[in-house]
Amino acid sequence: EIDTVDVNLLVDAAPGWDVQRSVAAESFSVVKELYRDFVADRSLYLHRSAPLWQANALAEREADGPVHIALCHDPEGRPQGYVIYTLREGKVNHPARGQEIVIRDMVWLHIDACRALWAFLGKHDLVGRILWANAPVDDPAWELMQEPRMLNARESEGVYFRIIDVQGALGARGYDRDGELIIRLETDRETPWNQGSWRLTVSGGEAEVSRVSSAADITFRIKSLSAAFSGFRRVRQLAAWGLVEGSVSAIDRADGLLATRHAPHSPDHF
């Protein structure tokens, strides 16, 4: 939650990065492609069918005001990001700037697009508050602003996540590096079929998972495995907190194998 007068970037977007408001019907196909590219290497984002778009990011609600889409293009004219937002007057107790922008969704494929989108929002001089209720925890705005405390950010849970099929989940997940790890899962009273040891072998980003009886390299609880699987916690963090057991080398290997490029996030209600 930030006042537009406090949207002061440390570094401006490079010249030529242009943001213009667009009509949803005309830009929807572009927005969908940008979203798909943005979430390709991220975890927990959902595939958005047309009904999901209409129910969440593009939903028209009388209390929120009209929905707007602003597209960001690079100097070559290629779309590189968007922000979907609502704009409503009479929402802020301010004599001159009583309008409020509520961000529904923001996507960027280049950091200059992110900067340009924030600069665009900050130019709304009649807006006293920009509110983004479901921003990712690793959103770069923290590092882009001259005074990040003015973002007034706070963390809250957005989704409860649990693995119910260890073999299926580990086998279908994407990986950035190759390796092999024998994972032992401690007692899981709710889904006992997950208990035991599993060999995870990753080659070329593709995983094979099989049950084994050999000694495990590392031991997880179901909670800690879910946290590492989704990228919410690093394995090294979990080990430091006593939630993962294994040798230093096994923990390092697991940390690298299960690491994600971004923090998990699920901006859609489902």
XYZ file of C-alpha atoms in Angstrom:
270
model
C 0.000 0.000 0.000
C 1.705 3.174 -1.189
C 0.815 6.780 -1.950
C 1.590 7.823 -5.523
C 3.788 10.669 -4.225
C 6.029 8.011 -2.654
C 6.561 6.061 -5.886
C 10.127 7.257 -6.385
C 12.376 4.835 -8.250
C 16.090 4.523 -7.584
C 16.704 4.067 -11.306
C 14.268 5.112 -14.032
C 13.306 2.749 -16.818
C 15.586 2.990 -19.826
C 14.467 5.410 -22.572
C 11.862 4.071 -24.960
C 9.902 1.924 -22.521
C 6.327 3.062 -23.055
C 3.181 2.300 -21.037
C -0.251 2.986 -22.495
C -3.712 2.089 -21.270
C -5.532 -0.385 -23.514
C -9.026 -1.736 -24.043
C -9.374 -5.223 -22.561
C -11.073 -6.683 -25.629
C -8.207 -5.526 -27.848
C -5.290 -6.524 -25.611
C -6.526 -9.733 -23.982
C -4.645 -12.052 -26.337
C -1.402 -10.149 -25.670
C -2.019 -10.198 -21.921
C -2.559 -13.981 -21.957
C 0.737 -14.583 -23.768
C 2.623 -12.296 -21.387
C 1.148 -14.141 -18.418
C 2.164 -17.523 -19.850
C 5.727 -16.336 -20.413
C 5.910 -14.785 -16.939
C 4.779 -17.906 -15.063
C 6.771 -20.403 -17.163
C 9.605 -20.694 -14.610
C 7.535 -19.914 -11.515
C 5.738 -22.283 -9.157
C 2.123 -22.458 -7.948
C 0.738 -20.062 -10.565
C -2.355 -21.500 -12.216
C -3.182 -22.032 -15.847
C -5.847 -19.395 -16.506
C -8.785 -20.410 -18.618
C -11.081 -17.654 -19.908
C -13.549 -18.142 -17.005
C -10.715 -17.795 -14.461
C -9.559 -14.548 -16.072
C -13.119 -13.208 -15.948
C -13.673 -14.340 -12.353
C -10.499 -12.797 -10.937
C -8.177 -10.370 -12.727
C -10.788 -9.030 -15.149
C -13.886 -9.279 -12.950
C -16.127 -6.220 -13.073
C -17.259 -5.373 -9.534
C -19.297 -2.284 -8.799
C -17.463 -1.618 -5.530
C -14.061 -1.576 -7.280
C -14.841 0.598 -10.277
C -13.930 -0.109 -13.910
C -11.092 -2.487 -14.813
C -8.183 -1.044 -16.796
C -5.241 -2.689 -18.583
C -1.979 -0.853 -19.224
C 0.535 -2.495 -21.574
C 4.267 -1.835 -21.489
C 6.301 -1.986 -24.734
C 10.066 -1.968 -25.127
C 11.877 0.460 -27.476
C 11.277 -1.979 -30.375
C 7.540 -1.945 -29.731
C 7.341 -5.456 -28.300
C 4.972 -6.022 -25.346
C 6.985 -6.765 -22.209
C 4.517 -6.396 -19.374
C 1.116 -5.281 -18.170
C -0.753 -4.127 -15.115
C -4.454 -4.800 -14.606
C -6.019 -2.436 -12.098
C -9.166 -0.650 -10.985
C -9.518 3.069 -10.335
C -12.168 4.476 -8.046
C -12.721 7.909 -6.533
C -13.842 8.631 -2.977
C -11.794 5.758 -1.504
C -9.072 7.757 0.272
C -9.578 10.375 2.982
C -7.612 13.129 1.258
C -8.951 16.539 0.129
C -7.155 16.497 -3.235
C -6.207 12.871 -3.921
C -9.180 10.748 -2.956
C -8.832 8.138 -5.704
C -7.526 4.618 -5.196
C -5.802 2.243 -7.616
C -6.132 -1.454 -6.804
C -3.684 -3.656 -8.680
C -5.297 -6.904 -9.786
C -2.318 -8.351 -11.650
C 1.141 -7.220 -12.738
C 3.462 -9.087 -15.103
C 6.837 -8.086 -16.522
C 9.386 -9.908 -18.653
C 12.177 -7.336 -18.208
C 13.062 -5.289 -15.147
C 12.732 -2.067 -17.144
C 9.127 -3.038 -17.838
C 8.577 -3.390 -14.095
C 10.105 0.050 -13.511
C 8.021 1.586 -16.301
C 4.789 0.117 -14.935
C 5.472 1.498 -11.456
C 6.345 4.892 -12.932
C 3.059 4.823 -14.855
C 1.093 4.133 -11.673
C 2.954 6.860 -9.805
C 1.941 9.478 -12.375
C -1.709 9.330 -11.283
C -1.602 12.581 -9.318
C -5.211 12.365 -8.095
C -4.601 8.931 -6.551
C -3.831 8.881 -2.847
C -3.351 5.125 -2.526
C -2.107 2.242 -4.655
C -3.132 -1.080 -3.130
C -1.816 -4.498 -4.179
C -3.289 -7.111 -1.883
C -1.714 -10.202 -3.473
C 1.797 -9.182 -4.520
C 4.469 -11.916 -4.579
C 6.781 -11.977 -1.557
C 9.795 -11.609 -3.874
C 8.392 -8.739 -5.935
C 11.309 -6.445 -6.916
C 9.539 -3.248 -5.813
C 11.468 -3.538 -2.541
C 14.714 -2.920 -4.403
C 13.362 -0.468 -6.989
C 12.041 2.183 -4.613
C 14.145 4.918 -3.041
C 12.274 4.346 0.212
C 10.866 0.799 0.284
C 9.335 1.296 3.732
C 6.720 3.499 2.060
C 5.346 0.338 0.416
C 3.883 -0.542 3.836
C 4.219 -4.223 2.936
C 3.209 -7.095 5.172
C 3.235 -10.821 4.625
C 0.281 -13.161 4.900
C -0.395 -16.699 3.706
C -1.993 -17.007 0.320
C -2.381 -20.753 -0.161
C -2.132 -23.909 1.910
C 0.000 -26.467 0.103
C 0.524 -30.163 0.852
C 1.929 -33.052 -1.160
C -0.393 -36.056 -1.195
C 1.482 -38.078 -3.848
C 5.252 -37.801 -3.371
C 6.141 -39.952 -6.359
C 3.809 -38.103 -8.706
C 4.742 -34.668 -7.415
C 8.514 -35.121 -7.557
C 8.243 -36.787 -10.949
C 6.175 -34.006 -12.542
C 8.139 -31.087 -11.090
C 10.602 -29.097 -13.165
C 14.307 -28.922 -12.210
C 17.130 -26.592 -13.186
C 19.956 -29.036 -12.605
C 20.634 -32.745 -12.846
C 21.371 -34.976 -9.912
C 20.305 -37.903 -7.798
C 18.995 -38.000 -4.261
C 17.433 -40.631 -2.040
C 14.767 -38.969 0.061
C 13.218 -40.574 3.106
C 9.853 -39.328 4.260
C 9.022 -39.744 7.921
C 5.664 -40.953 9.192
C 2.790 -39.353 7.310
C -0.414 -40.310 9.101
C -2.731 -38.656 6.583
C -1.163 -40.168 3.454
C 0.777 -43.232 4.640
C 1.519 -44.360 1.075
C 4.131 -41.579 0.957
C 6.204 -43.048 3.780
C 9.561 -44.612 3.050
C 12.487 -43.847 0.758
C 12.336 -42.508 -2.793
C 15.096 -42.231 -5.349
C 14.878 -38.982 -7.305
C 16.954 -38.944 -10.500
C 16.969 -35.822 -12.666
C 18.541 -35.767 -16.134
C 17.998 -32.987 -18.635
C 15.389 -31.470 -16.361
C 13.258 -34.632 -16.451
C 12.751 -36.608 -13.262
C 12.294 -40.280 -12.482
C 11.099 -41.340 -9.046
C 11.073 -44.860 -7.670
C 10.638 -46.434 -4.263
C 13.851 -47.940 -2.840
C 14.959 -49.782 0.282
C 18.512 -48.428 0.361
C 19.750 -45.919 2.915
C 18.478 -42.391 2.422
C 20.672 -39.348 1.804
C 18.250 -36.971 3.481
C 15.121 -37.182 5.629
C 12.141 -34.834 5.354
C 8.875 -34.420 7.162
C 5.864 -33.917 4.888
C 5.681 -30.242 5.888
C 9.345 -29.589 5.135
C 9.184 -31.512 1.842
C 6.180 -29.458 0.726
C 8.017 -26.242 1.612
C 11.148 -27.266 -0.313
C 9.198 -28.714 -3.257
C 7.317 -25.448 -3.839
C 10.374 -23.242 -3.340
C 8.896 -21.597 -0.243
C 11.936 -22.628 1.820
C 15.482 -23.575 0.892
C 16.630 -26.978 2.134
C 19.529 -25.329 3.972
C 17.062 -23.190 5.910
C 14.962 -26.205 6.835
C 18.048 -28.124 7.947
C 19.182 -25.203 10.124
C 15.786 -25.283 11.831
C 15.979 -29.035 12.474
C 13.258 -29.889 9.949
C 15.542 -31.798 7.564
C 18.213 -34.335 8.480
C 21.219 -35.362 6.438
C 24.928 -34.869 5.913
C 26.257 -31.461 4.905
C 26.945 -32.710 1.380
C 23.459 -34.244 1.035
C 21.809 -31.048 2.268
C 23.843 -28.996 -0.222
C 22.905 -31.389 -3.025
C 19.212 -31.280 -2.112
C 19.321 -27.507 -1.772
C 20.621 -27.118 -5.305
C 18.324 -29.741 -6.796
C 15.094 -28.388 -5.260
C 15.862 -24.667 -5.505
C 13.465 -22.551 -7.566
C 14.199 -19.356 -9.477
C 11.368 -17.479 -7.782
C 9.317 -17.678 -4.614
C 6.052 -19.572 -5.061
C 2.932 -17.485 -5.526
C -0.730 -18.082 -6.342
C -2.523 -14.815 -7.142
C -5.808 -16.456 -8.137
C -8.597 -17.532 -5.823
C -9.720 -21.098 -6.452
